[in-house]
CSV table of C-alpha atoms in Angstrom, one decimal:
chain,number,residue,atom,x,y,z
A,1,MET,CA,0.0,0.0,0.0
A,2,SER,CA,1.4,3.4,-1.0
A,3,ASP,CA,1.0,6.6,1.0
A,4,HIS,CA,-0.3,9.2,-1.5
A,5,THR,CA,-1.0,12.6,-0.1
A,6,PRO,CA,-3.4,14.6,-2.2
A,7,PRO,CA,-1.9,17.8,-3.6
A,8,VAL,CA,-2.6,20.9,-1.6
A,9,PRO,CA,-4.4,23.7,-3.5
A,10,ASP,CA,-2.5,26.9,-4.0
A,11,LEU,CA,-3.5,29.0,-1.0
A,12,TRP,CA,-3.8,32.4,-2.6
A,13,ALA,CA,-5.5,31.2,-5.8
A,14,THR,CA,-8.0,29.4,-3.6
A,15,ILE,CA,-8.6,32.5,-1.5
A,16,ASP,CA,-9.1,34.6,-4.6
A,17,THR,CA,-11.6,32.0,-6.0
A,18,LEU,CA,-13.5,31.9,-2.7
A,19,SER,CA,-13.5,35.7,-2.4
A,20,GLU,CA,-15.1,36.0,-5.9
A,21,TRP,CA,-17.7,33.4,-5.0
A,22,LEU,CA,-18.5,35.1,-1.7
A,23,ASP,CA,-18.7,38.5,-3.4
A,24,HIS,CA,-21.4,37.1,-5.6
A,25,HIS,CA,-23.4,35.5,-2.8
A,26,ARG,CA,-23.1,38.0,0.1
A,27,PRO,CA,-26.3,39.5,1.4
A,28,ALA,CA,-24.7,42.8,2.5
A,29,GLU,CA,-22.6,45.2,0.3
A,30,GLY,CA,-20.2,48.0,1.0
A,31,ARG,CA,-19.0,48.9,4.5
A,32,GLU,CA,-21.6,46.7,6.2
A,33,GLY,CA,-20.5,43.7,4.1
A,34,LEU,CA,-16.9,44.3,5.0
A,35,LEU,CA,-17.6,44.7,8.7
A,36,LEU,CA,-19.7,41.5,8.7
A,37,ARG,CA,-17.0,39.6,7.0
A,38,ILE,CA,-14.5,40.7,9.7
A,39,LEU,CA,-17.0,39.9,12.5
A,40,LYS,CA,-17.2,36.4,11.1
A,41,LEU,CA,-13.7,35.9,12.4
A,42,SER,CA,-15.0,36.3,16.0
A,43,GLU,CA,-17.6,33.6,15.4
A,44,GLU,CA,-14.9,31.2,14.1
A,45,VAL,CA,-12.6,31.8,17.0
A,46,GLY,CA,-15.6,31.1,19.3
A,47,GLU,CA,-16.0,27.7,17.5
A,48,VAL,CA,-12.3,26.9,18.3
A,49,SER,CA,-13.0,27.6,22.0
A,50,GLU,CA,-16.1,25.4,21.9
A,51,ALA,CA,-14.1,22.6,20.3
A,52,VAL,CA,-11.3,22.8,22.8
A,53,ILE,CA,-13.7,22.8,25.7
A,54,GLY,CA,-15.5,19.8,24.1
A,55,ALA,CA,-12.2,18.0,23.4
A,56,THR,CA,-11.1,18.4,27.0
A,57,GLY,CA,-14.5,17.7,28.6
A,58,GLN,CA,-14.5,20.9,30.5
A,59,ASN,CA,-18.3,21.2,30.6
A,60,PRO,CA,-19.3,18.5,33.1
A,61,ARG,CA,-22.9,18.6,31.9
A,62,LYS,CA,-21.8,17.7,28.3
A,63,GLY,CA,-18.6,15.8,28.8
A,64,VAL,CA,-16.3,15.2,25.8
A,65,THR,CA,-18.1,16.4,22.7
A,66,HIS,CA,-15.3,17.1,20.3
A,67,THR,CA,-12.0,15.7,19.2
A,68,TRP,CA,-8.6,17.4,18.6
A,69,ASP,CA,-9.3,16.8,14.8
A,70,ASP,CA,-12.3,19.1,15.4
A,71,VAL,CA,-10.1,21.7,16.9
A,72,GLN,CA,-7.7,21.5,14.0
A,73,ALA,CA,-10.6,22.0,11.5
A,74,GLU,CA,-11.9,25.0,13.5
A,75,LEU,CA,-8.4,26.5,13.5
A,76,CYS,CA,-8.3,26.1,9.7
A,77,ASP,CA,-11.6,27.9,9.5
A,78,VAL,CA,-10.1,30.8,11.5
A,79,VAL,CA,-7.2,31.0,9.1
A,80,ILE,CA,-9.4,30.9,6.0
A,81,THR,CA,-11.8,33.5,7.5
A,82,ALA,CA,-9.0,35.8,8.4
A,83,LEU,CA,-7.5,35.5,4.9
A,84,MET,CA,-10.9,36.2,3.3
A,85,ALA,CA,-11.3,39.3,5.5
A,86,LEU,CA,-7.9,40.5,4.5
A,87,ARG,CA,-8.7,39.8,0.8
A,88,THR,CA,-11.9,41.8,1.2
A,89,LEU,CA,-9.9,44.8,2.5
A,90,THR,CA,-7.3,44.6,-0.3
A,91,PRO,CA,-6.8,42.8,-3.6
A,92,GLU,CA,-3.1,42.8,-2.6
A,93,ALA,CA,-3.7,40.5,0.4
A,94,ARG,CA,-0.9,38.1,-0.7
A,95,GLU,CA,1.6,40.9,-0.7
A,96,VAL,CA,0.3,42.6,2.5
A,97,PHE,CA,0.4,39.3,4.4
A,98,GLY,CA,3.8,38.4,3.0
A,99,ARG,CA,5.3,41.7,4.1
A,100,HIS,CA,3.7,41.4,7.6
A,101,LEU,CA,4.8,37.8,8.0
A,102,GLU,CA,8.4,38.8,7.1
A,103,ARG,CA,8.4,41.6,9.7
A,104,VAL,CA,7.0,39.4,12.4
A,105,THR,CA,9.5,36.6,11.6
A,106,ARG,CA,12.4,39.1,11.5
A,107,ARG,CA,11.3,40.7,14.8
A,108,SER,CA,10.7,37.3,16.5
A,109,LEU,CA,14.0,35.7,15.4
A,110,ALA,CA,15.9,38.9,16.5
A,111,GLN,CA,14.3,38.7,19.9
A,112,ALA,CA,15.1,35.0,20.1
A,113,ALA,CA,18.7,35.6,19.2
A,114,GLN,CA,19.0,38.2,22.0
A,115,ALA,CA,17.3,36.0,24.5
A,116,ASP,CA,19.5,33.0,23.6
A,117,PRO,CA,23.1,34.2,23.2
A,118,PRO,CA,25.5,31.6,21.8
A,119,CYS,CA,27.3,29.5,24.3
A,120,PRO,CA,31.0,30.4,24.8
A,121,SER,CA,33.5,27.9,23.4
A,122,HIS,CA,35.3,25.7,25.9
């Protein structure tokens, strides 16, 4: 038996396609539509919380209601929703995100290098 992983779709091409589809099917336009798309992110984050609570059985009345696979799926929904909101704000979402990710990476790695100075040679 061979292990074949299906190909992963191109992230930004898929976000563009989903954005076009959503633009044709959204009930609210303009500023209201933009704000509602951003608010959708809060809903998705809440679903991550619900899945974590369910996976850990933190609600004694309900017990274990979710799996960690459910948590993973909900986290993916958060990422997709955030990228869709960014794409709604700007058609240059790929570039905006890329520049921001680069700044965060550079800043984080610089801080890590300062916190973990190299060990002196013996």
